[in-house]
């Protein structure tokens, strides 16, 4: 038996067939673009979030998730997605994380986060300004949306 027959072809959806609910990873420009009633936000300490949202602050100040602790942030996201995949994760400080870890490490981190979102049926929103990245970097980040 030919190995190629074992795998079924993947059905591709056109952009018109996709609704916002089918995305596991989406890039937005601000928190205002996120249509969720509840969410968990990974963001800078002191950031303002909507009333029913929970902020998980990232800061170099003792007592918070440190910006260099991507593994700890990932563990928290994975635990949340396993227990409550209906409440999305919002990562609102990717530029800050990239300053401390480098773009390549943050990209790997975001790939892992997206993979866990797909496995659990969760949703991830990345809040960033495309102008903060060079063209190659924003293209790689946009590749996470597909």
XYZ file of N, CA and C in Angstrom:
438
model
N 0.837 -1.180 0.000
C 0.000 0.000 0.000
C 0.884 1.247 0.000
N 0.557 2.173 -0.805
C 1.313 3.410 -0.900
C 1.074 4.272 0.337
N 2.145 4.820 0.916
C 2.035 5.647 2.120
C 1.146 6.866 1.898
N 1.124 7.376 0.685
C 0.332 8.575 0.427
C -1.158 8.330 0.563
N -1.605 7.102 0.384
C -3.022 6.792 0.503
C -3.477 6.753 1.964
N -2.544 6.612 2.878
C -2.883 6.563 4.297
C -3.375 7.919 4.778
N -2.813 8.967 4.229
C -3.165 10.314 4.669
C -4.290 10.875 3.812
N -5.272 11.435 4.474
C -6.365 12.075 3.740
C -5.941 13.494 3.364
N -6.409 13.965 2.234
C -6.080 15.335 1.877
C -6.755 16.313 2.843
N -6.057 17.390 3.148
C -6.607 18.395 4.034
C -7.496 19.309 3.217
N -8.724 19.515 3.696
C -9.631 20.425 3.002
C -9.273 21.854 3.386
N -9.049 22.673 2.417
C -8.725 24.079 2.650
C -10.010 24.897 2.603
N -10.133 25.830 3.537
C -11.287 26.709 3.544
C -10.896 28.004 2.859
N -11.822 28.549 2.108
C -11.553 29.855 1.530
C -11.692 30.902 2.626
N -11.187 32.095 2.390
C -11.266 33.147 3.401
C -12.710 33.513 3.688
N -13.607 33.348 2.702
C -15.009 33.666 2.923
C -15.669 32.658 3.866
N -15.158 31.404 3.893
C -15.734 30.362 4.740
C -15.316 30.490 6.192
N -14.229 31.193 6.450
C -13.716 31.300 7.810
C -14.479 32.357 8.580
N -14.860 32.031 9.780
C -15.431 33.048 10.656
C -14.430 33.280 11.774
N -14.593 34.365 12.513
C -13.653 34.681 13.585
C -13.599 33.578 14.636
N -14.667 32.813 14.791
C -14.701 31.766 15.806
C -13.808 30.585 15.463
N -13.393 30.444 14.201
C -12.574 29.312 13.800
C -11.087 29.566 14.001
N -10.718 30.778 14.322
C -9.316 31.094 14.497
C -8.823 30.633 15.855
N -7.654 30.025 15.882
C -7.004 29.680 17.140
C -5.975 30.745 17.501
N -5.537 31.514 16.511
C -4.526 32.550 16.735
C -4.847 33.719 15.826
N -4.987 34.901 16.423
C -5.334 36.078 15.630
C -4.552 37.286 16.127
N -4.027 38.067 15.187
C -3.316 39.295 15.515
C -4.302 40.456 15.435
N -4.316 41.278 16.483
C -5.159 42.475 16.523
C -4.288 43.665 16.919
N -4.812 44.870 16.672
C -4.054 46.084 16.973
C -4.298 46.609 18.377
N -5.467 46.302 18.952
C -5.770 46.802 20.293
C -6.758 45.872 20.981
N -6.888 46.036 22.285
C -7.838 45.235 23.054
C -9.274 45.478 22.600
N -9.543 46.664 22.069
C -10.897 47.012 21.617
C -11.370 46.132 20.467
N -10.467 45.519 19.733
C -10.831 44.664 18.598
C -11.208 43.244 19.020
N -11.065 42.931 20.286
C -11.328 41.565 20.758
C -12.773 41.490 21.253
N -13.603 40.667 20.609
C -15.032 40.648 20.918
C -15.439 39.710 22.063
N -14.548 39.413 22.956
C -14.818 38.434 24.003
C -15.362 39.104 25.267
N -16.277 38.406 25.955
C -16.788 38.909 27.227
C -15.777 38.711 28.347
N -15.079 37.593 28.298
C -14.054 37.282 29.296
C -12.781 36.894 28.574
N -11.644 37.155 29.214
C -10.356 36.765 28.651
C -9.306 36.845 29.745
N -8.208 36.156 29.517
C -7.036 36.254 30.383
C -5.972 36.984 29.580
N -5.484 38.101 30.124
C -4.531 38.948 29.422
C -3.153 38.802 30.041
N -2.180 38.446 29.214
C -0.777 38.454 29.610
C -0.260 39.815 29.152
N -0.012 40.711 30.101
C 0.362 42.068 29.716
C 1.225 42.736 30.758
N 1.610 43.954 30.473
C 2.454 44.730 31.373
C 1.693 45.061 32.648
N 2.405 45.105 33.754
C 1.815 45.460 35.042
C 1.192 46.855 34.938
N -0.007 47.014 35.487
C -0.693 48.296 35.476
C -1.542 48.544 34.247
N -1.539 47.622 33.324
C -2.324 47.770 32.105
C -3.821 47.729 32.431
N -4.609 48.541 31.759
C -6.063 48.567 31.943
C -6.700 47.525 31.034
N -7.564 46.680 31.634
C -8.274 45.667 30.862
C -9.769 45.797 31.145
N -10.626 45.305 30.240
C -12.064 45.352 30.495
C -12.445 44.652 31.805
N -13.589 44.993 32.302
C -14.030 44.611 33.647
C -13.988 43.118 33.954
N -14.482 42.267 33.090
C -14.544 40.831 33.388
C -13.297 40.067 32.950
N -12.276 40.774 32.501
C -11.037 40.150 32.067
C -10.058 40.095 33.225
N -9.170 39.108 33.180
C -8.165 38.949 34.233
C -6.786 39.277 33.653
N -6.049 40.128 34.355
C -4.702 40.487 33.924
C -3.673 39.660 34.672
N -2.783 39.024 33.915
C -1.618 38.345 34.466
C -0.431 39.248 34.122
N 0.082 40.005 35.100
C 1.120 40.991 34.782
C 2.501 40.378 34.553
N 3.186 40.947 33.574
C 4.574 40.582 33.268
C 5.417 41.814 33.576
N 6.395 41.637 34.453
C 7.252 42.757 34.836
C 8.550 42.212 35.404
N 9.578 43.015 35.343
C 10.855 42.607 35.932
C 10.851 42.821 37.445
N 9.764 43.369 37.984
C 9.619 43.569 39.429
C 9.325 42.218 40.086
N 9.914 41.985 41.233
C 9.726 40.725 41.957
C 8.243 40.508 42.275
N 7.781 39.275 42.131
C 6.399 38.930 42.425
C 5.518 38.768 41.197
N 6.024 39.133 40.028
C 5.292 38.982 38.773
C 5.995 37.959 37.896
N 5.328 37.548 36.814
C 6.022 36.755 35.812
C 7.100 37.643 35.216
N 8.313 37.162 35.185
C 9.405 37.933 34.599
C 9.359 37.849 33.084
N 9.787 38.896 32.389
C 9.753 38.868 30.924
C 10.687 37.823 30.319
N 11.659 37.347 31.086
C 12.566 36.299 30.587
C 12.058 34.891 30.913
N 10.951 34.792 31.586
C 10.430 33.490 32.021
C 9.346 32.975 31.065
N 9.692 32.863 29.802
C 8.723 32.382 28.816
C 8.204 31.000 29.166
N 9.053 30.157 29.740
C 8.628 28.807 30.114
C 7.539 28.848 31.186
N 7.637 29.753 32.153
C 6.606 29.882 33.193
C 5.310 30.448 32.629
N 5.450 31.433 31.732
C 4.264 32.000 31.092
C 3.575 30.927 30.261
N 4.352 30.123 29.528
C 3.798 29.036 28.728
C 3.078 28.019 29.609
N 3.669 27.647 30.731
C 3.023 26.699 31.646
C 1.671 27.221 32.121
N 1.609 28.508 32.465
C 0.351 29.108 32.899
C -0.694 29.108 31.794
N -0.272 29.421 30.580
C -1.200 29.423 29.444
C -1.720 28.022 29.171
N -0.830 27.033 29.189
C -1.240 25.644 28.922
C -2.233 25.164 29.983
N -1.952 25.440 31.244
C -2.883 25.048 32.316
C -4.240 25.695 32.115
N -4.244 26.971 31.770
C -5.515 27.661 31.535
C -6.265 27.032 30.368
N -5.566 26.787 29.258
C -6.222 26.212 28.082
C -6.769 24.820 28.356
N -6.078 24.042 29.180
C -6.566 22.700 29.528
C -7.838 22.770 30.364
N -7.886 23.713 31.311
C -9.018 23.775 32.247
C -10.177 24.625 31.751
N -9.909 25.633 30.949
C -10.969 26.539 30.498
C -10.679 27.063 29.093
N -10.766 26.187 28.070
C -10.416 26.607 26.709
C -11.390 27.618 26.108
N -12.569 27.784 26.712
C -13.543 28.736 26.181
C -13.180 30.192 26.480
N -12.317 30.416 27.455
C -11.869 31.774 27.773
C -10.527 31.993 27.073
N -10.483 32.921 26.116
C -9.260 33.089 25.326
C -8.121 33.732 26.105
N -6.934 33.552 25.573
C -5.721 34.174 26.095
C -5.384 35.359 25.187
N -5.048 36.480 25.788
C -4.627 37.662 25.048
C -3.181 37.952 25.453
N -2.287 37.937 24.493
C -0.886 38.275 24.760
C -0.699 39.703 24.276
N -0.574 40.612 25.241
C -0.593 42.039 24.932
C 0.770 42.714 25.068
N 1.831 41.924 25.186
C 3.157 42.540 25.333
C 4.242 41.794 24.546
N 3.990 41.430 23.285
C 5.017 40.667 22.556
C 6.304 41.455 22.315
N 6.185 42.776 22.128
C 7.382 43.583 21.909
C 8.265 43.577 23.159
N 7.636 43.686 24.317
C 8.346 43.659 25.597
C 9.061 42.318 25.783
N 8.376 41.224 25.469
C 8.982 39.894 25.574
C 10.145 39.745 24.591
N 10.003 40.329 23.397
C 11.065 40.238 22.386
C 12.310 41.026 22.802
N 12.132 42.118 23.517
C 13.289 42.891 23.991
C 14.141 42.042 24.925
N 13.503 41.291 25.802
C 14.233 40.499 26.793
C 14.696 39.144 26.274
N 13.993 38.574 25.291
C 14.297 37.211 24.851
C 14.783 37.108 23.414
N 14.610 38.144 22.638
C 14.923 38.089 21.216
C 13.713 37.619 20.433
N 13.640 38.059 19.186
C 12.474 37.734 18.365
C 12.318 36.235 18.140
N 13.421 35.546 17.860
C 13.346 34.114 17.546
C 12.746 33.316 18.708
N 13.147 33.629 19.934
C 12.608 32.917 21.106
C 11.130 33.206 21.297
N 10.731 34.444 21.088
C 9.315 34.800 21.229
C 8.501 34.119 20.138
N 9.031 34.035 18.939
C 8.329 33.353 17.852
C 8.129 31.873 18.182
N 9.162 31.220 18.706
C 9.036 29.813 19.121
C 7.986 29.671 20.224
N 8.012 30.582 21.179
C 7.032 30.598 22.264
C 5.609 30.729 21.696
N 5.412 31.645 20.758
C 4.081 31.847 20.173
C 3.635 30.641 19.358
N 4.575 29.962 18.698
C 4.232 28.726 17.982
C 3.718 27.672 18.962
N 4.398 27.534 20.097
C 3.951 26.568 21.108
C 2.577 26.940 21.658
N 2.380 28.217 21.937
C 1.086 28.677 22.450
C -0.017 28.371 21.440
N 0.244 28.674 20.158
C -0.753 28.391 19.124
C -1.041 26.889 19.017
N 0.005 26.068 19.092
C -0.184 24.622 19.012
C -1.061 24.115 20.152
N -0.827 24.617 21.369
C -1.672 24.208 22.496
C -3.098 24.713 22.327
N -3.277 25.882 21.756
C -4.624 26.397 21.503
C -5.359 25.489 20.516
N -4.661 25.038 19.488
C -5.266 24.134 18.510
C -5.647 22.820 19.177
N -4.746 22.270 19.997
C -5.011 20.987 20.663
C -6.187 21.052 21.628
N -6.353 22.177 22.297
C -7.399 22.292 23.312
C -8.663 22.967 22.792
N -8.617 23.498 21.583
C -9.773 24.211 21.045
C -9.867 25.637 21.572
N -8.760 26.166 22.068
C -8.748 27.519 22.622
C -8.460 28.579 21.562
N -8.455 29.839 22.023
C -8.186 30.963 21.143
C -7.117 31.850 21.768
N -6.230 32.358 20.899
C -5.161 33.249 21.324
C -5.265 34.521 20.488
N -5.181 35.653 21.159
C -5.112 36.948 20.479
C -3.752 37.551 20.795
N -3.086 38.055 19.772
C -1.808 38.739 19.937
C -2.047 40.212 19.633
N -1.868 41.061 20.635
C -2.059 42.501 20.463
C -0.708 43.131 20.149
N -0.591 43.657 18.937
C 0.669 44.274 18.534
C 0.442 45.252 17.402
N 1.376 46.159 17.243
C 1.374 47.107 16.145
C 2.342 46.577 15.088
N 1.883 46.313 13.873
C 2.785 45.792 12.841
C 3.999 46.682 12.581
N 3.882 47.968 12.868
C 4.998 48.896 12.651
C 6.136 48.676 13.656
N 5.879 47.915 14.714
C 6.915 47.637 15.714
C 7.899 46.572 15.238
N 7.567 45.886 14.167
C 8.378 44.775 13.670
C 8.914 45.111 12.288
N 10.030 44.475 11.941
C 10.493 44.655 10.563
C 9.637 43.763 9.661
N 9.642 43.976 8.349
C 8.744 43.234 7.441
C 8.868 41.718 7.558
N 10.076 41.210 7.742
C 10.268 39.756 7.877
C 9.603 39.251 9.147
N 9.776 39.984 10.244
C 9.208 39.557 11.518
C 7.687 39.564 11.485
N 7.082 40.615 10.960
C 5.611 40.660 10.921
C 5.073 39.571 9.994
N 5.802 39.258 8.927
C 5.377 38.173 8.036
C 5.399 36.839 8.773
N 6.428 36.609 9.593
C 6.486 35.373 10.379
C 5.376 35.332 11.419
N 5.075 36.462 12.035
C 3.971 36.507 13.010
C 2.632 36.259 12.319
N 2.433 36.842 11.165
C 1.176 36.631 10.426
C 1.040 35.170 9.981
N 2.159 34.483 9.795
C 2.118 33.068 9.448
C 1.488 32.206 10.536
N 1.493 32.704 11.766
C 0.850 31.970 12.855
C -0.672 31.967 12.734
N -1.216 32.923 12.006
C -2.678 33.025 11.863
C -3.259 31.977 10.945
N -2.477 31.430 10.046
C -3.024 30.494 9.069
C -3.140 29.095 9.604
